[in-house]
Amino acid sequence: MKIGELAEQADVSTKTVRYYESIGLLAEPARTPSGYRDYDHDAVERLRFVRDAQATGLALAEIVSILELKDAGSTSCQHTTALLERHLAELDEQITRLQQARAELTGLADRAARLDPSSCTDPNRCQVIAR
Amino acid sequence: MKIGELAEQADVSTKTVRYYESIGLLAEPARTPSGYRDYDHDAVERLRFVRDAQATGLALAEIVSILELKDAGSTSCQHTTALLERHLAELDEQITRLQQARAELTGLADRAARLDPSSCTDPNRCQVIAR
DNA sequence: GACAAGTTTCCAGCCGGATGGAAAGTTCGT
DNA sequence: ACGAACTTTCCATCCGGCTGGAAACTTGTC
């Protein structure tokens, strides 16, 4: 499978595929006699794995370290487990902050909604969009 | 209050304070006779708000527009209300996504904790994360 | 009146995560 | 045999959000 087909199946660009190879996320694939990258189906799986891991907010560098462990054939999942737990804690923190920010924004929105609409006639007093 | 004190109280760097000013997040403060920036306590509040909003994943440019609404204070209009509501909707969406990611991660972590370490040998498949 | 610490402006560079484009080589369809 | 579509490498650029450093100035302390 050539790079274009791989990219399509994994729903990324060929640029991204080469970029991932360059940062060690994808092993260097076999090459055709003419030098084209030649992937097997594992590469699709791997790219999908990357996508999934990325969707949970893991940075590419973190995904690399998980995959390196995997590639090394480690017999322990401790690395992955520790990473997951750390990430989970970060996620909780982020959710908390989001909810705090949401509360503040809700306050702003409520105040805005209670205002007299007729006070909104002066174009100079609504600076939000204009500026 | 000089820039260093402000930075300390808001837990950002002086570099960041000047940067925020440069992108319109902070108004240009008063200056001492010698040209030092001279802030009041509102600036601390504002920086803290920025930090909170930023923690939600809002871009600084978006925070700028929210703060402009805040600055408009007692005045509002359709545009500003719509803007806020859009931000709120995005925020809710983001919270939902994070909670989903959290649930997924929790599942993974649980699975990892229950796994027999000796079963983690397949070089092409990390059993913790693989789907 | 010396010296450190703080501040000023300005310009450069870094990070992650790509994306763009040029110039050259390859493969496929007709 | 030709052209389009694809692939190669390499280098540049983008974006947001800072961060670093230089050179000059101000302030506070001994």
GROMACS .gro file of C-alpha atoms (C1' of nucleotides) in nm:
model
  322
    1MET     CA    1   0.000   0.000   0.000
    2LYS     CA    2   0.142   0.337  -0.099
    3ILE     CA    3   0.136   0.646   0.112
    4GLY     CA    4  -0.169   0.800  -0.051
    5GLU     CA    5  -0.381   0.494   0.012
    6LEU     CA    6  -0.261   0.469   0.369
    7ALA     CA    7  -0.335   0.834   0.427
    8GLU     CA    8  -0.682   0.795   0.288
    9GLN     CA    9  -0.761   0.488   0.494
   10ALA     CA   10  -0.641   0.651   0.812
   11ASP     CA   11  -0.794   0.985   0.723
   12VAL     CA   12  -0.480   1.194   0.748
   13SER     CA   13  -0.272   1.367   0.482
   14THR     CA   14   0.036   1.219   0.321
   15LYS     CA   15   0.222   1.511   0.470
   16THR     CA   16   0.111   1.403   0.813
   17VAL     CA   17   0.220   1.045   0.749
   18ARG     CA   18   0.572   1.157   0.659
   19TYR     CA   19   0.574   1.393   0.953
   20TYR     CA   20   0.477   1.112   1.189
   21GLU     CA   21   0.756   0.900   1.047
   22SER     CA   22   0.998   1.186   1.104
   23ILE     CA   23   0.911   1.210   1.473
   24GLY     CA   24   0.928   0.838   1.526
   25LEU     CA   25   0.558   0.768   1.544
   26LEU     CA   26   0.570   0.543   1.242
   27ALA     CA   27   0.858   0.311   1.167
   28GLU     CA   28   1.028   0.361   0.834
   29PRO     CA   29   0.830   0.141   0.599
   30ALA     CA   30   0.957  -0.091   0.330
   31ARG     CA   31   1.026   0.070  -0.003
   32THR     CA   32   0.932  -0.036  -0.352
   33PRO     CA   33   1.225  -0.079  -0.594
   34SER     CA   34   1.163   0.275  -0.710
   35GLY     CA   35   1.172   0.416  -0.359
   36TYR     CA   36   0.804   0.457  -0.281
   37ARG     CA   37   0.701   0.388   0.076
   38ASP     CA   38   0.523   0.055   0.095
   39TYR     CA   39   0.297   0.003   0.395
   40ASP     CA   40   0.118  -0.298   0.530
   41HIS     CA   41  -0.211  -0.297   0.710
   42ASP     CA   42  -0.048  -0.262   1.048
   43ALA     CA   43   0.034   0.094   0.951
   44VAL     CA   44  -0.335   0.173   0.918
   45GLU     CA   45  -0.396   0.026   1.261
   46ARG     CA   46  -0.113   0.226   1.402
   47LEU     CA   47  -0.234   0.550   1.253
   48ARG     CA   48  -0.580   0.484   1.388
   49PHE     CA   49  -0.432   0.413   1.724
   50VAL     CA   50  -0.252   0.744   1.707
   51ARG     CA   51  -0.574   0.919   1.617
   52ASP     CA   52  -0.758   0.760   1.907
   53ALA     CA   53  -0.485   0.838   2.154
   54GLN     CA   54  -0.467   1.190   2.024
   55ALA     CA   55  -0.840   1.231   2.063
   56THR     CA   56  -0.804   1.169   2.434
   57GLY     CA   57  -0.567   1.464   2.449
   58LEU     CA   58  -0.239   1.279   2.463
   59ALA     CA   59   0.044   1.470   2.298
   60LEU     CA   60   0.221   1.305   2.008
   61ALA     CA   61   0.535   1.276   2.217
   62GLU     CA   62   0.341   1.081   2.478
   63ILE     CA   63   0.197   0.857   2.213
   64VAL     CA   64   0.547   0.798   2.083
   65SER     CA   65   0.657   0.681   2.424
   66ILE     CA   66   0.366   0.440   2.450
   67LEU     CA   67   0.438   0.304   2.107
   68GLU     CA   68   0.808   0.273   2.178
   69LEU     CA   69   0.732   0.066   2.480
   70LYS     CA   70   0.500  -0.143   2.275
   71ASP     CA   71   0.760  -0.187   2.003
   72ALA     CA   72   1.020  -0.287   2.256
   73GLY     CA   73   0.793  -0.575   2.346
   74SER     CA   74   0.796  -0.478   2.708
   75THR     CA   75   0.631  -0.721   2.938
   76SER     CA   76   0.498  -0.450   3.161
   77CYS     CA   77   0.221  -0.203   3.112
   78GLN     CA   78   0.337   0.017   3.393
   79HIS     CA   79   0.458   0.291   3.166
   80THR     CA   80   0.126   0.313   2.991
   81THR     CA   81  -0.063   0.284   3.313
   82ALA     CA   82   0.133   0.564   3.475
   83LEU     CA   83   0.086   0.783   3.171
   84LEU     CA   84  -0.285   0.719   3.172
   85GLU     CA   85  -0.319   0.799   3.536
   86ARG     CA   86  -0.130   1.121   3.503
   87HIS     CA   87  -0.336   1.217   3.206
   88LEU     CA   88  -0.655   1.135   3.389
   89ALA     CA   89  -0.557   1.369   3.670
   90GLU     CA   90  -0.485   1.644   3.419
   91LEU     CA   91  -0.819   1.586   3.258
   92ASP     CA   92  -1.000   1.621   3.589
   93GLU     CA   93  -0.819   1.942   3.657
   94GLN     CA   94  -0.912   2.076   3.319
   95ILE     CA   95  -1.277   1.983   3.360
   96THR     CA   96  -1.287   2.166   3.689
   97ARG     CA   97  -1.142   2.478   3.536
   98LEU     CA   98  -1.385   2.457   3.248
   99GLN     CA   99  -1.677   2.441   3.484
  100GLN     CA  100  -1.552   2.741   3.675
  101ALA     CA  101  -1.513   2.937   3.355
  102ARG     CA  102  -1.856   2.826   3.246
  103ALA     CA  103  -2.008   2.962   3.563
  104GLU     CA  104  -1.843   3.296   3.504
  105LEU     CA  105  -1.958   3.313   3.147
  106THR     CA  106  -2.309   3.218   3.247
  107GLY     CA  107  -2.310   3.511   3.482
  108LEU     CA  108  -2.209   3.740   3.202
  109ALA     CA  109  -2.469   3.600   2.968
  110ASP     CA  110  -2.746   3.632   3.224
  111ARG     CA  111  -2.658   3.991   3.289
  112ALA     CA  112  -2.652   4.062   2.918
  113ALA     CA  113  -2.988   3.894   2.867
  114ARG     CA  114  -3.156   4.098   3.141
  115LEU     CA  115  -3.057   4.426   2.987
  116ASP     CA  116  -3.305   4.653   2.817
  117PRO     CA  117  -3.276   4.580   2.446
  118SER     CA  118  -3.365   4.937   2.365
  119SER     CA  119  -3.039   5.046   2.522
  120CYS     CA  120  -2.872   4.877   2.231
  121THR     CA  121  -2.943   5.140   1.974
  122ASP     CA  122  -2.623   5.331   1.994
  123PRO     CA  123  -2.368   5.170   1.765
  124ASN     CA  124  -2.088   5.321   1.970
  125ARG     CA  125  -2.192   5.144   2.286
  126CYS     CA  126  -2.161   4.795   2.148
  127GLN     CA  127  -1.791   4.753   2.116
  128VAL     CA  128  -1.778   4.378   2.125
  129ILE     CA  129  -1.786   4.297   1.760
  130ALA     CA  130  -1.672   4.625   1.620
  131ARG     CA  131  -1.332   4.683   1.766
  132MET     CA  132   0.169   4.839   4.128
  133LYS     CA  133   0.459   4.770   3.893
  134ILE     CA  134   0.468   4.495   3.637
  135GLY     CA  135   0.669   4.253   3.848
  136GLU     CA  136   0.426   4.266   4.136
  137LEU     CA  137   0.131   4.228   3.903
  138ALA     CA  138   0.293   3.932   3.736
  139GLU     CA  139   0.360   3.768   4.068
  140GLN     CA  140   0.008   3.819   4.197
  141ALA     CA  141  -0.146   3.680   3.881
  142ASP     CA  142   0.112   3.405   3.854
  143VAL     CA  143   0.234   3.489   3.506
  144SER     CA  144   0.564   3.629   3.383
  145THR     CA  145   0.630   3.995   3.314
  146LYS     CA  146   0.695   3.888   2.958
  147THR     CA  147   0.347   3.748   2.940
  148VAL     CA  148   0.196   4.067   3.079
  149ARG     CA  149   0.361   4.277   2.808
  150TYR     CA  150   0.262   4.023   2.550
  151TYR     CA  151  -0.101   4.038   2.661
  152GLU     CA  152  -0.091   4.413   2.638
  153SER     CA  153   0.050   4.385   2.286
  154ILE     CA  154  -0.242   4.172   2.169
  155GLY     CA  155  -0.506   4.389   2.334
  156LEU     CA  156  -0.588   4.165   2.629
  157LEU     CA  157  -0.476   4.426   2.877
  158ALA     CA  158  -0.530   4.795   2.828
  159GLU     CA  159  -0.221   5.009   2.827
  160PRO     CA  160  -0.170   5.096   3.192
  161ALA     CA  161  -0.078   5.430   3.343
  162ARG     CA  162   0.291   5.505   3.355
  163THR     CA  163   0.504   5.639   3.633
  164PRO     CA  164   0.696   5.958   3.554
  165SER     CA  165   0.992   5.742   3.461
  166GLY     CA  166   0.790   5.530   3.223
  167TYR     CA  167   0.726   5.220   3.433
  168ARG     CA  168   0.388   5.054   3.383
  169ASP     CA  169   0.164   5.128   3.681
  170TYR     CA  170  -0.124   4.886   3.737
  171ASP     CA  171  -0.424   4.887   3.968
  172HIS     CA  172  -0.587   4.585   4.124
  173ASP     CA  173  -0.832   4.542   3.837
  174ALA     CA  174  -0.541   4.424   3.630
  175VAL     CA  175  -0.488   4.132   3.867
  176GLU     CA  176  -0.852   4.036   3.837
  177ARG     CA  177  -0.834   4.059   3.466
  178LEU     CA  178  -0.526   3.844   3.442
  179ARG     CA  179  -0.686   3.584   3.662
  180PHE     CA  180  -0.993   3.584   3.445
  181VAL     CA  181  -0.772   3.535   3.142
  182ARG     CA  182  -0.601   3.242   3.308
  183ASP     CA  183  -0.932   3.079   3.389
  184ALA     CA  184  -1.075   3.139   3.045
  185GLN     CA  185  -0.756   3.013   2.890
  186ALA     CA  186  -0.773   2.698   3.094
  187THR     CA  187  -1.097   2.623   2.916
  188GLY     CA  188  -0.915   2.606   2.588
  189LEU     CA  189  -1.042   2.939   2.462
  190ALA     CA  190  -0.792   3.114   2.240
  191LEU     CA  191  -0.658   3.446   2.360
  192ALA     CA  192  -0.834   3.616   2.068
  193GLU     CA  193  -1.166   3.479   2.194
  194ILE     CA  194  -1.092   3.589   2.546
  195VAL     CA  195  -1.027   3.935   2.410
  196SER     CA  196  -1.377   3.949   2.265
  197ILE     CA  197  -1.533   3.818   2.585
  198LEU     CA  198  -1.351   4.078   2.788
  199GLU     CA  199  -1.476   4.344   2.554
  200LEU     CA  200  -1.827   4.241   2.653
  201LYS     CA  201  -1.732   4.255   3.015
  202ASP     CA  202  -1.589   4.601   2.954
  203ALA     CA  203  -1.912   4.710   2.788
  204GLY     CA  204  -2.061   4.644   3.132
  205SER     CA  205  -2.415   4.771   3.153
  206THR     CA  206  -2.474   4.771   2.783
  207SER     CA  207  -2.545   4.488   2.553
  208CYS     CA  208  -2.696   4.405   2.219
  209GLN     CA  209  -2.792   4.117   2.003
  210HIS     CA  210  -2.441   4.065   1.875
  211THR     CA  211  -2.281   4.044   2.213
  212THR     CA  212  -2.547   3.813   2.349
  213ALA     CA  213  -2.511   3.587   2.050
  214LEU     CA  214  -2.136   3.583   2.091
  215LEU     CA  215  -2.161   3.482   2.452
  216GLU     CA  216  -2.413   3.215   2.381
  217ARG     CA  217  -2.193   3.071   2.114
  218HIS     CA  218  -1.902   3.065   2.354
  219LEU     CA  219  -2.116   2.898   2.615
  220ALA     CA  220  -2.229   2.635   2.369
  221GLU     CA  221  -1.870   2.566   2.272
  222LEU     CA  222  -1.774   2.544   2.634
  223ASP     CA  223  -2.049   2.292   2.703
  224GLU     CA  224  -1.942   2.093   2.405
  225GLN     CA  225  -1.587   2.092   2.526
  226ILE     CA  226  -1.687   1.986   2.875
  227THR     CA  227  -1.885   1.702   2.727
  228ARG     CA  228  -1.596   1.591   2.513
  229LEU     CA  229  -1.359   1.600   2.807
  230GLN     CA  230  -1.597   1.397   3.017
  231GLN     CA  231  -1.624   1.140   2.742
  232ALA     CA  232  -1.249   1.125   2.712
  233ARG     CA  233  -1.232   1.091   3.087
  234ALA     CA  234  -1.471   0.800   3.086
  235GLU     CA  235  -1.268   0.633   2.815
  236LEU     CA  236  -0.947   0.685   3.003
  237THR     CA  237  -1.095   0.555   3.323
  238GLY     CA  238  -1.194   0.241   3.142
  239LEU     CA  239  -0.844   0.203   3.004
  240ALA     CA  240  -0.683   0.260   3.340
  241ASP     CA  241  -0.908   0.003   3.502
  242ARG     CA  242  -0.827  -0.247   3.234
  243ALA     CA  243  -0.457  -0.177   3.273
  244ALA     CA  244  -0.476  -0.232   3.645
  245ARG     CA  245  -0.643  -0.569   3.600
  246LEU     CA  246  -0.412  -0.695   3.327
  247ASP     CA  247  -0.169  -0.974   3.387
  248PRO     CA  248   0.165  -0.811   3.307
  249SER     CA  249   0.284  -1.122   3.132
  250SER     CA  250   0.004  -1.087   2.879
  251CYS     CA  251   0.147  -0.762   2.753
  252THR     CA  252   0.375  -0.922   2.501
  253ASP     CA  253   0.222  -0.863   2.163
  254PRO     CA  254   0.454  -0.618   1.987
  255ASN     CA  255   0.181  -0.490   1.761
  256ARG     CA  256  -0.086  -0.434   2.012
  257CYS     CA  257  -0.088  -0.263   2.345
  258GLN     CA  258  -0.372  -0.430   2.527
  259VAL     CA  259  -0.432  -0.131   2.743
  260ILE     CA  260  -0.520   0.105   2.467
  261ALA     CA  261  -0.590  -0.099   2.159
  262ARG     CA  262  -0.952  -0.094   2.061
  263DG     C1'  263   2.812   5.675   4.462
  264DA     C1'  264   2.830   5.207   4.357
  265DC     C1'  265   2.571   4.800   4.271
  266DA     C1'  266   2.188   4.483   4.221
  267DA     C1'  267   1.739   4.434   4.091
  268DG     C1'  268   1.373   4.588   3.831
  269DT     C1'  269   1.201   4.788   3.405
  270DT     C1'  270   1.200   4.964   2.921
  271DT     C1'  271   1.192   4.854   2.400
  272DC     C1'  272   1.291   4.567   2.028
  273DC     C1'  273   1.392   4.172   1.778
  274DA     C1'  274   1.480   3.670   1.772
  275DG     C1'  275   1.368   3.214   1.863
  276DC     C1'  276   1.105   2.800   2.040
  277DC     C1'  277   0.738   2.455   2.070
  278DG     C1'  278   0.389   2.135   1.873
  279DG     C1'  279   0.167   1.996   1.489
  280DA     C1'  280   0.144   2.026   1.100
  281DT     C1'  281   0.121   2.245   0.588
  282DG     C1'  282   0.318   2.444   0.141
  283DG     C1'  283   0.591   2.432  -0.246
  284DA     C1'  284   0.976   2.325  -0.560
  285DA     C1'  285   1.218   2.005  -0.843
  286DA     C1'  286   1.279   1.553  -0.961
  287DG     C1'  287   1.145   1.068  -1.036
  288DT     C1'  288   0.763   0.691  -1.114
  289DT     C1'  289   0.340   0.470  -1.250
  290DC     C1'  290  -0.084   0.431  -1.500
  291DG     C1'  291  -0.423   0.492  -1.864
  292DT     C1'  292  -0.497   0.566  -2.335
  293DA     C1'  293   0.465   0.797  -2.632
  294DC     C1'  294   0.240   1.120  -2.363
  295DG     C1'  295   0.029   1.337  -1.985
  296DA     C1'  296  -0.191   1.320  -1.523
  297DA     C1'  297  -0.144   1.174  -1.098
  298DC     C1'  298   0.135   1.022  -0.758
  299DT     C1'  299   0.560   1.006  -0.482
  300DT     C1'  300   1.027   1.149  -0.337
  301DT     C1'  301   1.334   1.483  -0.064
  302DC     C1'  302   1.430   1.913   0.126
  303DC     C1'  303   1.349   2.340   0.302
  304DA     C1'  304   1.026   2.703   0.436
  305DT     C1'  305   0.631   2.869   0.657
  306DC     C1'  306   0.235   2.897   0.962
  307DC     C1'  307  -0.012   2.946   1.407
  308DG     C1'  308  -0.071   3.058   1.889
  309DG     C1'  309   0.151   3.158   2.294
  310DC     C1'  310   0.489   3.270   2.475
  311DT     C1'  311   1.026   3.316   2.614
  312DG     C1'  312   1.513   3.490   2.576
  313DG     C1'  313   1.848   3.825   2.536
  314DA     C1'  314   2.061   4.278   2.446
  315DA     C1'  315   2.122   4.752   2.567
  316DA     C1'  316   1.962   5.130   2.810
  317DC     C1'  317   1.735   5.336   3.205
  318DT     C1'  318   1.533   5.378   3.707
  319DT     C1'  319   1.497   5.255   4.180
  320DG     C1'  320   1.626   5.095   4.629
  321DT     C1'  321   2.002   4.968   4.958
  322DC     C1'  322   2.455   4.982   5.165
   0.00000   0.00000   0.00000
